[in-house]
Coordinates of C-alpha atoms in Angstrom, one line a residue:
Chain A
X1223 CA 90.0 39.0 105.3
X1224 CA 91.4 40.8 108.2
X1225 CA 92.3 44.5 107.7
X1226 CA 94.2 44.9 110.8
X1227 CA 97.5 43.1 112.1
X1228 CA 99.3 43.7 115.6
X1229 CA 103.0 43.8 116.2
X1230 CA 104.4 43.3 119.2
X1231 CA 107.6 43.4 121.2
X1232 CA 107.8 41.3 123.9
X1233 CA 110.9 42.4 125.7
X1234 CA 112.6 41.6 129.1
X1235 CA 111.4 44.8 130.9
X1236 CA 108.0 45.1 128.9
X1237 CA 105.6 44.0 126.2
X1238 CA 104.8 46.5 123.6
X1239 CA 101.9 46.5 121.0
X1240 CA 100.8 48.4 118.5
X1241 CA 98.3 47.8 115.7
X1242 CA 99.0 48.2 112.5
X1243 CA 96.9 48.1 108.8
X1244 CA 97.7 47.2 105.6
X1245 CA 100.3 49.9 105.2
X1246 CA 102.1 49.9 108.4
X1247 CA 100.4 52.7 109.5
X1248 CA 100.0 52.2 113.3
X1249 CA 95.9 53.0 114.7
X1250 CA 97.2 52.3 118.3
X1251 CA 99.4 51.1 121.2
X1252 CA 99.1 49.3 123.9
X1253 CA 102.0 48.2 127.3
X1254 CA 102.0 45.6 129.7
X1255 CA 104.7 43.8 132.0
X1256 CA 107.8 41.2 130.4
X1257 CA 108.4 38.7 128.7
X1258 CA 110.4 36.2 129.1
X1259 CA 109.6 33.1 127.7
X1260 CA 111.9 30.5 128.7
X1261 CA 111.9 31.4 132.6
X1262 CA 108.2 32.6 132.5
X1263 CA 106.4 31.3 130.2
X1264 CA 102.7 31.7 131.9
X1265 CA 103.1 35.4 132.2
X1266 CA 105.1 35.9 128.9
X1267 CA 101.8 35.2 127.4
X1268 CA 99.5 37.0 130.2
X1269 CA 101.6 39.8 129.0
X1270 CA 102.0 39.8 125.6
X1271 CA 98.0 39.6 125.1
X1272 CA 97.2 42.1 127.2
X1273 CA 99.5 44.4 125.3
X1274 CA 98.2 43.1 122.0
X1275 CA 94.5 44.1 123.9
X1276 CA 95.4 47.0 124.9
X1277 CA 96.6 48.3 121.7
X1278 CA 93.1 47.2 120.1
X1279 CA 91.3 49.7 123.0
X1280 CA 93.8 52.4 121.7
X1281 CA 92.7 52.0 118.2
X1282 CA 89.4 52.5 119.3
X1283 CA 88.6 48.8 118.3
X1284 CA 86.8 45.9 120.3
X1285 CA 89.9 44.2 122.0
X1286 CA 88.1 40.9 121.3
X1287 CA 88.8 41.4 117.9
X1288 CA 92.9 40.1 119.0
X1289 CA 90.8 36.5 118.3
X1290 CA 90.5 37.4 114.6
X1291 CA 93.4 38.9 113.9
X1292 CA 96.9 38.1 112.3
X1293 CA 99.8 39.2 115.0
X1294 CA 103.8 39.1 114.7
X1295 CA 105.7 38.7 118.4
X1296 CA 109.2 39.7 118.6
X1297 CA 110.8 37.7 121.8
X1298 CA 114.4 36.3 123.3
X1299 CA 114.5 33.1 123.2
X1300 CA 112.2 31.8 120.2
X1301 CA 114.8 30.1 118.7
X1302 CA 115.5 27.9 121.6
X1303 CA 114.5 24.7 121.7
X1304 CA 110.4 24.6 120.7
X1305 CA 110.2 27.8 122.4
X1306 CA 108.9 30.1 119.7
X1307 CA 106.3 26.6 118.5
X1308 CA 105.2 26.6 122.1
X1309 CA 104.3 30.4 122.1
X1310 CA 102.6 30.5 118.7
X1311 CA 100.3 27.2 119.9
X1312 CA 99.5 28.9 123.1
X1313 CA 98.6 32.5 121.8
X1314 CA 95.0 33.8 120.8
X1315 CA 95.8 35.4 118.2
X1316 CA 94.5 34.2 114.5
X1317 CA 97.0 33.3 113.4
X1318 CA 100.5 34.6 114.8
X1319 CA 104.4 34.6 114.1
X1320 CA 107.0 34.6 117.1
X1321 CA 110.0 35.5 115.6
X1322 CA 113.1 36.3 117.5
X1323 CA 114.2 39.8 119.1
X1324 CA 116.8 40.1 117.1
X1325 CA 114.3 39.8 113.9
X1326 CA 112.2 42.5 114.9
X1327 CA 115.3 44.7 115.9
X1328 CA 117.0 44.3 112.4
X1329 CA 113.7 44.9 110.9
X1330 CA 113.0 47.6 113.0
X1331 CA 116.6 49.0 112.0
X1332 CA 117.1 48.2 108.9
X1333 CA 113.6 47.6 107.0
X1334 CA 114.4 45.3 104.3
X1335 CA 118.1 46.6 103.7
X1336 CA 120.6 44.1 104.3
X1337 CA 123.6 45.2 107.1
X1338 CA 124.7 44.6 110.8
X1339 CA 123.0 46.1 113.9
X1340 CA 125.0 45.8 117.0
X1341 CA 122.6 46.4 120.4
X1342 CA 124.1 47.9 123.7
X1343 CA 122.2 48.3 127.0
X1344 CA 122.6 45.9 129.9
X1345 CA 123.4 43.4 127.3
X1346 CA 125.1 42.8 124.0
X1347 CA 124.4 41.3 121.0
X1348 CA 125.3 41.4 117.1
X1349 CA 122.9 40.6 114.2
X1350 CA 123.2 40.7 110.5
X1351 CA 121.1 40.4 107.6
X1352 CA 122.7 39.4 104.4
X1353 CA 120.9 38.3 101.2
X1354 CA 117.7 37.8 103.7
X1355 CA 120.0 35.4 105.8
X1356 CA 120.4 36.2 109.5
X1357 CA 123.0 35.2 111.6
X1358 CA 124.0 36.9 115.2
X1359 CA 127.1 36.5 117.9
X1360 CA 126.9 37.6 121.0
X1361 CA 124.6 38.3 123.3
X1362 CA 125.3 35.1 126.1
X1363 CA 124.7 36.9 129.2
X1364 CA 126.5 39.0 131.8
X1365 CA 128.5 35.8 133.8
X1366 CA 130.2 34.7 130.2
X1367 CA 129.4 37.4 127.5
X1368 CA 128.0 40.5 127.1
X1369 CA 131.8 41.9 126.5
X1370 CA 130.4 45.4 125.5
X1371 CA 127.5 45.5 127.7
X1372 CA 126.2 48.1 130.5
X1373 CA 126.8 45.3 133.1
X1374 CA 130.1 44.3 131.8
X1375 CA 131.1 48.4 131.3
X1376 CA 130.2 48.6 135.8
X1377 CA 131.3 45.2 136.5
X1378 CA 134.4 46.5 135.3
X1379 CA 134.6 49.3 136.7
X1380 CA 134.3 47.4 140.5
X1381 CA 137.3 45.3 139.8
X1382 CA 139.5 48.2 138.9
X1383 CA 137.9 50.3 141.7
X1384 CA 139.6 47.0 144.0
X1385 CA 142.6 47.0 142.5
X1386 CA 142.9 50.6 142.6
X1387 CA 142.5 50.1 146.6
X1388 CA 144.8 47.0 146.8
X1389 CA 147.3 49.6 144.8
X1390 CA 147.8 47.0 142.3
X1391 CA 146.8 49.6 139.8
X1392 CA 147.4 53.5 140.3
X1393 CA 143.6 55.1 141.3
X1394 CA 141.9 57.7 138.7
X1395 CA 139.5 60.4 139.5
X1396 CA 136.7 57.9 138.7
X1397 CA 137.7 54.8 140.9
X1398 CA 138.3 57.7 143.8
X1399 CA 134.3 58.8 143.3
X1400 CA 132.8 55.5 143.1
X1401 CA 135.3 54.4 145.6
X1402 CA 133.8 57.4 148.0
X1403 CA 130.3 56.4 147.0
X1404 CA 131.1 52.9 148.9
X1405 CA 132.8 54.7 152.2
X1406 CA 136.3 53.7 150.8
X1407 CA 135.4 49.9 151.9
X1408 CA 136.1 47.2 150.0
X1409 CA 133.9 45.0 151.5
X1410 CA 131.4 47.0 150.7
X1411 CA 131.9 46.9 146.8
X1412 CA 132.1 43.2 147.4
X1413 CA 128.7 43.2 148.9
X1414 CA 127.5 45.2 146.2
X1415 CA 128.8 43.1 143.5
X1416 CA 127.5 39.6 144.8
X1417 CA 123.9 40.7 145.5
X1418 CA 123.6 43.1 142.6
X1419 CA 122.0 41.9 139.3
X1420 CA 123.2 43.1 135.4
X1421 CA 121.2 45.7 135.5
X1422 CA 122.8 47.2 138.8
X1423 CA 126.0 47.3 137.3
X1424 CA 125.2 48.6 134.3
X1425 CA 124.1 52.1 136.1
X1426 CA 127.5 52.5 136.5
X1427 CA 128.2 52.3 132.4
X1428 CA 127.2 56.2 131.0
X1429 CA 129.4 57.9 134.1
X1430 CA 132.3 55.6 132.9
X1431 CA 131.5 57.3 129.5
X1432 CA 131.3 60.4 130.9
X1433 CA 135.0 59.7 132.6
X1434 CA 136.5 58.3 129.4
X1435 CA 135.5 61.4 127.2
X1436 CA 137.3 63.7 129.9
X1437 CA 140.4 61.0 129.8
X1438 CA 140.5 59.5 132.5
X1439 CA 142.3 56.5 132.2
X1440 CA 140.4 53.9 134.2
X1441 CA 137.9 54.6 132.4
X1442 CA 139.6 54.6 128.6
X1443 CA 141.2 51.7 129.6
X1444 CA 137.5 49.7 129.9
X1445 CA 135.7 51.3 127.5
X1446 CA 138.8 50.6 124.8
X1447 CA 138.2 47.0 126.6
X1448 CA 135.0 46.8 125.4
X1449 CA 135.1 48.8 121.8
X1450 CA 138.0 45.9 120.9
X1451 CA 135.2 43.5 121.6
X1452 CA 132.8 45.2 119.5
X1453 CA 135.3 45.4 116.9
X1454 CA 135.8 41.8 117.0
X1455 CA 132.5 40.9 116.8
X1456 CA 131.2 43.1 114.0
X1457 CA 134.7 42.1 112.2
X1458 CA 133.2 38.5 112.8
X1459 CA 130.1 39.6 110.8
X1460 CA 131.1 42.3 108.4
X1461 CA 131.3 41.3 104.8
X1462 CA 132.6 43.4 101.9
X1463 CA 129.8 45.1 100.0
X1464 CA 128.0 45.4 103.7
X1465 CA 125.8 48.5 103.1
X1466 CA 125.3 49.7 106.9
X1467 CA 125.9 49.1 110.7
X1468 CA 123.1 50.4 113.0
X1469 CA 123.8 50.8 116.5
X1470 CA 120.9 50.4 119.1
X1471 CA 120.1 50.2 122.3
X1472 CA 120.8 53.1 125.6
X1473 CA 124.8 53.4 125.3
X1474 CA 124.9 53.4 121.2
X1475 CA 125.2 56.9 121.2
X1476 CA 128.1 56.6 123.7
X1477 CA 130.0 54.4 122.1
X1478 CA 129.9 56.2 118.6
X1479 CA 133.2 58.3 118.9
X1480 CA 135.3 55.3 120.1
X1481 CA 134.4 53.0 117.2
X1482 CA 136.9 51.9 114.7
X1483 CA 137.1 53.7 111.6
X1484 CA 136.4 51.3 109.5
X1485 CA 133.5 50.6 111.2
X1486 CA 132.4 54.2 111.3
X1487 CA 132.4 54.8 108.3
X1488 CA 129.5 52.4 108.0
X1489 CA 127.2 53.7 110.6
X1490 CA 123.9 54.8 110.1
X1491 CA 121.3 56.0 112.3
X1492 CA 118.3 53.0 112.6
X1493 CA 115.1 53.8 110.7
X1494 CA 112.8 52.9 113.4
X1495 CA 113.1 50.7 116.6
X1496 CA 112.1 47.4 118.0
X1497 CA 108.4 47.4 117.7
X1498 CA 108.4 49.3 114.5
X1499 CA 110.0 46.3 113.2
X1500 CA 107.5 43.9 114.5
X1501 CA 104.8 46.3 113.1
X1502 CA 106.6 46.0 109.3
X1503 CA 106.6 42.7 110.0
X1504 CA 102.7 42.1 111.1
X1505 CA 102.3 44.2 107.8
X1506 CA 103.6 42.0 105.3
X1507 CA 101.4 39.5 107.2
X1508 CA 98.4 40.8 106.4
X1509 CA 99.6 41.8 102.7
X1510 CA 100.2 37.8 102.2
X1511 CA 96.3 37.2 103.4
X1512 CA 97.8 35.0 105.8
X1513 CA 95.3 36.4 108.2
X1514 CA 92.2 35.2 106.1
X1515 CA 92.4 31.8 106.4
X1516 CA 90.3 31.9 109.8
Chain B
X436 CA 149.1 27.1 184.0
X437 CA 147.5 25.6 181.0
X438 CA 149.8 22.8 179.3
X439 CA 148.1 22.8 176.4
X440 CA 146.3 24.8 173.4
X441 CA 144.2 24.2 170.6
X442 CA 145.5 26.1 167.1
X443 CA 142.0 26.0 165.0
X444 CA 142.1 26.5 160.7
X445 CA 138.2 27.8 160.2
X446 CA 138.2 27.6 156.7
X447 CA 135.3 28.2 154.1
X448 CA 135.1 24.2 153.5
X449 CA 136.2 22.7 157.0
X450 CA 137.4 23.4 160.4
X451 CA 140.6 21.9 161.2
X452 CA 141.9 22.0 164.7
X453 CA 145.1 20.7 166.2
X454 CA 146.1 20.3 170.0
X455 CA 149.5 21.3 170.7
X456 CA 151.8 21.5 173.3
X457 CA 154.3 24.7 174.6
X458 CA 156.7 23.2 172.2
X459 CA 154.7 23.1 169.1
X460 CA 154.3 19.3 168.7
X461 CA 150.6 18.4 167.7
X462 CA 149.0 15.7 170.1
X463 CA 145.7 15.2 168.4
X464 CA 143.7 16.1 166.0
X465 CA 140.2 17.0 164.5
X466 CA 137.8 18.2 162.1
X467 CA 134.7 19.5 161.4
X468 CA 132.1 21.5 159.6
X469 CA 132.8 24.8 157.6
X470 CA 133.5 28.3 159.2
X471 CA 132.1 31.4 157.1
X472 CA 131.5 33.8 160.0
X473 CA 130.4 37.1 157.6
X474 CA 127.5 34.2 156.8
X475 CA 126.9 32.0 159.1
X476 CA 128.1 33.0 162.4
X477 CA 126.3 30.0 164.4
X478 CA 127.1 26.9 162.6
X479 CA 130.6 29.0 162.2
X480 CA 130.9 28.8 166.5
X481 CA 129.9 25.3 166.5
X482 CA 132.0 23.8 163.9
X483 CA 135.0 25.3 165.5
X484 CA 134.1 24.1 168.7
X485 CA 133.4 20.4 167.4
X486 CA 136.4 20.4 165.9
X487 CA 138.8 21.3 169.2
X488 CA 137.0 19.3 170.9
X489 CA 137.4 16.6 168.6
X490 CA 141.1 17.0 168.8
X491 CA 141.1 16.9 172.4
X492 CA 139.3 13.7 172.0
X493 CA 141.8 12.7 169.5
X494 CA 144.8 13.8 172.2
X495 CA 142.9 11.3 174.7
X496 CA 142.0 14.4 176.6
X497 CA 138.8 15.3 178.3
X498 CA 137.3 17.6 175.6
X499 CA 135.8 19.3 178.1
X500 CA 139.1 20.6 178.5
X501 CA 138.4 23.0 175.2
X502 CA 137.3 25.9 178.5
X503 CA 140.1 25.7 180.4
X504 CA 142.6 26.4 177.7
X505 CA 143.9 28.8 175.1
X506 CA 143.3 29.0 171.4
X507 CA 144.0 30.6 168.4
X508 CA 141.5 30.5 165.1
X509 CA 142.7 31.5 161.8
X510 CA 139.5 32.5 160.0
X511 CA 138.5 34.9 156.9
X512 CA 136.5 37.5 157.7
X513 CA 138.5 38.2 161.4
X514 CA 139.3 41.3 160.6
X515 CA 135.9 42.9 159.0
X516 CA 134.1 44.7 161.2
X517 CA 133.5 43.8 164.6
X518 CA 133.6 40.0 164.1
X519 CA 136.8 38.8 164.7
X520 CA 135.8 40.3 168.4
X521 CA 132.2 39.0 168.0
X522 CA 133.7 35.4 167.7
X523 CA 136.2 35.8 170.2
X524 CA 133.1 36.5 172.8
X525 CA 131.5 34.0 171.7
X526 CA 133.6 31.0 172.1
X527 CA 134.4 29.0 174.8
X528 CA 137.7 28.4 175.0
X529 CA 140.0 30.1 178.2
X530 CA 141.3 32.7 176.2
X531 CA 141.2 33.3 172.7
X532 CA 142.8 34.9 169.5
X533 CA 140.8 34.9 166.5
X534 CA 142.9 36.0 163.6
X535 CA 142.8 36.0 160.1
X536 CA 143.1 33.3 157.4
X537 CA 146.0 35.3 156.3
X538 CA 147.6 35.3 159.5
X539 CA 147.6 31.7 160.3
X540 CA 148.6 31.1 156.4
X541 CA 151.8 33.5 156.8
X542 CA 152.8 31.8 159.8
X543 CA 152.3 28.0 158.7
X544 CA 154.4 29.0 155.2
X545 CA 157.1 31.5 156.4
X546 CA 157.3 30.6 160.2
X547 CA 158.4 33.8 162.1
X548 CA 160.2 35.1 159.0
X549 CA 159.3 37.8 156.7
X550 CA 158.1 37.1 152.8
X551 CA 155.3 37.0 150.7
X552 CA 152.0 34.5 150.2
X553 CA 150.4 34.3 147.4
X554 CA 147.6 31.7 147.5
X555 CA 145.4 29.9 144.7
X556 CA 142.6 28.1 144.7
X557 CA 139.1 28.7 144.3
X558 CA 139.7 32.4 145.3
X559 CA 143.0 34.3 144.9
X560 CA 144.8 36.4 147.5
X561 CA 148.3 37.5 148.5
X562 CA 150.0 38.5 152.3
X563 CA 153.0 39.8 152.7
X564 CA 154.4 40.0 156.5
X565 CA 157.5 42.9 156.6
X566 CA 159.0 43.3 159.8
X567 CA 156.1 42.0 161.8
X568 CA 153.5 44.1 159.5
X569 CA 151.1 42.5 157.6
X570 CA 149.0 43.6 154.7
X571 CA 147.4 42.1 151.9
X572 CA 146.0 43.1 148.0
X573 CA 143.3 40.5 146.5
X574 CA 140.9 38.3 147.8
X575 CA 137.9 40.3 146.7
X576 CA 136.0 37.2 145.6
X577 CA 134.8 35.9 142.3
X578 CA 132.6 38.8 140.5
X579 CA 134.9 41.5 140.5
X580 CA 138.3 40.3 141.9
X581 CA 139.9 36.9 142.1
X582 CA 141.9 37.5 138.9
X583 CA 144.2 34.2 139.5
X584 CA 141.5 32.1 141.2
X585 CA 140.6 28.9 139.6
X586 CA 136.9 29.9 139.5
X587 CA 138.5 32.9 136.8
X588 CA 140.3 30.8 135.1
X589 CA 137.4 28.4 134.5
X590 CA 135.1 31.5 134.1
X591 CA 137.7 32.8 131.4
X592 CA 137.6 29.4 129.7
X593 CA 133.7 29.1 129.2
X594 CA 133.6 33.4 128.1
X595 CA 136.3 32.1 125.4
X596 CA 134.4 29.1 124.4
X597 CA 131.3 31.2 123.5
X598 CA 133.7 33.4 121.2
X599 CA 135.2 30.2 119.9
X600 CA 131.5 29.2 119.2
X601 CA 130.7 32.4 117.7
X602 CA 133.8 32.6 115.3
X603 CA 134.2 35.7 117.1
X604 CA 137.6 33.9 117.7
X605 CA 139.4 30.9 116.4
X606 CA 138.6 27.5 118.3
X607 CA 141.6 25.2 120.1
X608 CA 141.6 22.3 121.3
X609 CA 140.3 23.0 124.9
X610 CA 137.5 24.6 123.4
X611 CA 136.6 22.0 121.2
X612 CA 136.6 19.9 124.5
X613 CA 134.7 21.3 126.6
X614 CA 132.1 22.8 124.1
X615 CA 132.1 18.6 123.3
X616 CA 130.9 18.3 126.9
X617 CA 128.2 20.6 126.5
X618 CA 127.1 19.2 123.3
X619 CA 127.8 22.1 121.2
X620 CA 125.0 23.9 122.8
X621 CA 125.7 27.6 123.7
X622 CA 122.9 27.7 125.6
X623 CA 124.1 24.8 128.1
X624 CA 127.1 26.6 128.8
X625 CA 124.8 30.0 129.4
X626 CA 123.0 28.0 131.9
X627 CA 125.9 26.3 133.7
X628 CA 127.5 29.9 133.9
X629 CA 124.3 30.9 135.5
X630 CA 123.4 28.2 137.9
X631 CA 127.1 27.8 138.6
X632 CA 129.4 28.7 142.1
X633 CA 133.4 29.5 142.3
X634 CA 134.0 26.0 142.9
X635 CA 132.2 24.7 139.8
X636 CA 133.7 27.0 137.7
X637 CA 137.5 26.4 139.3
X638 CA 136.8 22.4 138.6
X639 CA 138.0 23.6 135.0
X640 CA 141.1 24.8 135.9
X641 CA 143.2 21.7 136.3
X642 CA 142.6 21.0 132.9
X643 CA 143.2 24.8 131.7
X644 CA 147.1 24.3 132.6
X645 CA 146.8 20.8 131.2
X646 CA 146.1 22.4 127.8
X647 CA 148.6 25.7 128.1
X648 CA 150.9 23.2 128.9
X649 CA 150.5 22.1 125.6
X650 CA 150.8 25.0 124.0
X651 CA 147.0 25.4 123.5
X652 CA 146.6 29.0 122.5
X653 CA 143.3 29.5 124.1
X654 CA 144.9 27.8 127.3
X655 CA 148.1 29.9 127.2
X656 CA 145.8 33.3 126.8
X657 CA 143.8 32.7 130.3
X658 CA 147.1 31.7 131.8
X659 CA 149.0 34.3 130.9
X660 CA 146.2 36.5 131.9
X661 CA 146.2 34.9 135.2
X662 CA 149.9 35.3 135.6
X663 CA 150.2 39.0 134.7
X664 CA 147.6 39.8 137.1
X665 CA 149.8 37.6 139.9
X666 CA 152.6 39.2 138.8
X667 CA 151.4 42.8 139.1
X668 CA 149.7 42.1 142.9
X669 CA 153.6 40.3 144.1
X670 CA 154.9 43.7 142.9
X671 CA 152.3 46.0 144.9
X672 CA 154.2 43.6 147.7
X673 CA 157.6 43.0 146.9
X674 CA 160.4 45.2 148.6
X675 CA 164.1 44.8 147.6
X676 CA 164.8 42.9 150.5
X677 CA 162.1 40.7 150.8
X678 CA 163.5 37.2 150.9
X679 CA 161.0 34.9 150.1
X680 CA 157.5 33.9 148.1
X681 CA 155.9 30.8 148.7
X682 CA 152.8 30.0 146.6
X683 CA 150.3 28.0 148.4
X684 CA 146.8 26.3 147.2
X685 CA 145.6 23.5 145.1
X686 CA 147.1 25.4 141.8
X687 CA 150.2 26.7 143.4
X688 CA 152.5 23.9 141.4
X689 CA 150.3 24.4 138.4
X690 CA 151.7 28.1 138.1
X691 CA 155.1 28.1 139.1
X692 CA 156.1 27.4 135.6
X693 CA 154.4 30.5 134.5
X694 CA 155.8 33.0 137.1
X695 CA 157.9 35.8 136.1
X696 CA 161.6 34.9 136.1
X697 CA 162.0 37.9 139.4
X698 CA 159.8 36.3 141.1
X699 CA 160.5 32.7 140.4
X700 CA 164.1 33.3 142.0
X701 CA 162.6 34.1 145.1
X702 CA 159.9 31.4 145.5
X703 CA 160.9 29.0 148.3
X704 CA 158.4 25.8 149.2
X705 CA 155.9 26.5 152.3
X706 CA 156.9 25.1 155.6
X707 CA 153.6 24.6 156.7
X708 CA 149.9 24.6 156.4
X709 CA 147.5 27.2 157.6
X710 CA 146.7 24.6 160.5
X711 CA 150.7 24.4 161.6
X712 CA 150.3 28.0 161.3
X713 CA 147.2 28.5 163.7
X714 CA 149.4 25.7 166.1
X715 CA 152.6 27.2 166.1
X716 CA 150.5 31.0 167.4
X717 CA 148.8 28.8 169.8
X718 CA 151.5 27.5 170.6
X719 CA 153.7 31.3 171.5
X720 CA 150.2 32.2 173.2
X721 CA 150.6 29.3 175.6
X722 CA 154.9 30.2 175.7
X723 CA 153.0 33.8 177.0
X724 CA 151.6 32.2 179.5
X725 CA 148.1 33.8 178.0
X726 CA 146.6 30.5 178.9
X727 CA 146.8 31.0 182.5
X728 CA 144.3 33.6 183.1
X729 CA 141.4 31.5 184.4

């Protein structure tokens, strides 16, 4: 009967790992590159074992021992298609769960609580747990989606910068700084824009915060944009006994003061983050025995 | 003294040329390849080329001819930089004007007169020509300007689809449609959005003012969108004078329903094309006597 589980979240930037016993108590921790299983499979899993490895070395255990031991993997994408089946066939593990990243997140957030966690960084995406059912929205991508994302936040902030220039729109001390930043040439921001990626406009997202909060009103006008979205969303969601929302991800914090109050009122700080969540989850593994059978 | 000259429409999907005479009247034509000069400077100088000489081939005159007389080429990108002068080195024509696509589109829809351009297609961009002076707003492309463009409007469509999809907001018709087409898979329409250019995107607009023609609500929201942001780039350009607006493009007809009733008064049908307009300044460069240089 194994005494050990790993947890680990494989995320788009990198995989994390940490091993966990009976308890959720974590012995140790391992990194290694992304994953990102439905445009990279091969290295998805390159990655996620040596995280799961690495971990085992932190823990001051024989890294071989990942063979013989149950493991829960957090990812995006494992309920596409045969995805997550794919994975769990082609992983070392003893015996392992790929679950989604929104399932470790809300686990993560929420332990076994029901509620709504709503995640902002370069993306955005809304998840909620309600009588152990869990549903989402959001969370398509930067070209059609992402309404309350980083990327959306700076991709934003470039078309008002244009129109600002064309004088469509009057300028604002914000549009006048980035518009510096670029030489005052619009062709410049249009370079920008076509060769940039999400995560290249979304470095432009905590200075529009920064504008907003001192008024300025390019920059209330797309971050009130983007709170209508989010109010929308968790509106879609939001039931009436719903016991919390938890916001995660870099530009939570930001967006706090702009939320709706009725949505406010329900916020509550997350009890632990992503790979905590994968950890509880690898825990109740091992408390099922599901890790004996081999 | 040259009797001839060669008016030349480098657009982004073809080169059209035209030979003309002092008085305007086109004696042959041709076409050829695209023009993109910002991108493809080489295969930009030969298509243009082709296509005059084509014309002169087409006039059942030597198209050798194309160095012994003068030309004017309407392209975008004409007046970034140093390439309008680049080009105008380059080619081999007696003497030549390269101007922009805004120039040759002013002068094929408003003749010598003054007014306003507002053009819709793939892309979106408006010229208005006061007294001689021309200036422009728009035009910035698909990322972060474009707002009337048919690649927005199909870009607004598949963003509304996945909040149709999502609950996030009520479905319509069009929705229902298109998310048909894609087999009521979100993920299909994530991938299309991805993999997809400003022309695949703009193949949906047709059918957008089909449906807000309707009275499809989602429809009528992305037109309406669409036409505010038209409406608010005619008034950067509008003067109390100004005497006429003439929409051009493939979705010109398609939004003149739409248009604000103070600038619907003032909308007057194009006289020309961009190609009459690159022959009729080839035409007053030849009345100069330009030609006659070498």
């Amino acid at each position: 009967m194994a005494e050990f589980a790993i947890g680990i979240d494989g995320g788009g930037t990198s995989c994390r790992a940490a091993v966990t016993d009976r308890m959720g108590k974590v012995l140790g921790s391992g990194k290694a590159g992304a994953a990102n299983i439905l445009s990279d499979l091969e290295n998805s899993l390159v990655n996620i074992v040596a995280s799961a490895r690495q971990a085992l070395s932190d823990a001051g255990l024989d890294s071989e021992l990942a063979h013989t031991l149950p493991a829960v993997v957090g990812t995006a994408g494992a309920n596409v298609g045969d995805y997550g089946k794919h994975v769990e066939k082609a992983l070392p593990f003893a015996n392992v769960h790929v679950v989604t990243d929104a399932m470790i997140a809300l686990q993560g957030a929420l332990g076994d609580a029901d509620g709504i966690i709503g995640a902002f960084g370069t993306g955005s995406v809304y998840n909620a747990r309600r009588n152990g059912m869990i549903w989402g929205v959001g969370g398509w991508g930067f070209v059609v989606g992402d309404q309350a994302s980083g990327a959306r936040l700076g991709r934003d902030l470039l078309e008002r910068l244009l129109l600002a220039h064309d004088k469509v729109h009057p300028p604002s001390p914000i549009t006048e700084k980035i518009m510096a930043e670029f030489e005052g040439d619009p062709e410049r921001v249009v370079e920008f824009a076509h060769v940039s990626k999400p995560k290249d406009f979304a470095r432009y997202a905590p200075m529009v915060f920064e504008y907003a909060d001192k008024g300025d009103v390019v920059a209330v006008g797309i971050v009130k944009t983007a709170v209508n979205a989010i109010a929308e969303s968790l509106d879609t969601l939001l039931w009436p006994e719903c016991p919390s929302i938890c916001l995660l991800g870099g530009l939570s914090k930001a967006y706090h003061p702009w939320l709706n109050p009725r949505h406010k009122t329900l916020l509550t700080e997350p009890k632990g983050d992503v790979l905590r969540g994968a950890v509880e989850l690898a825990a109740k593994l091992l408390q099922k025995d599901l890790g004996s059978t081999r």
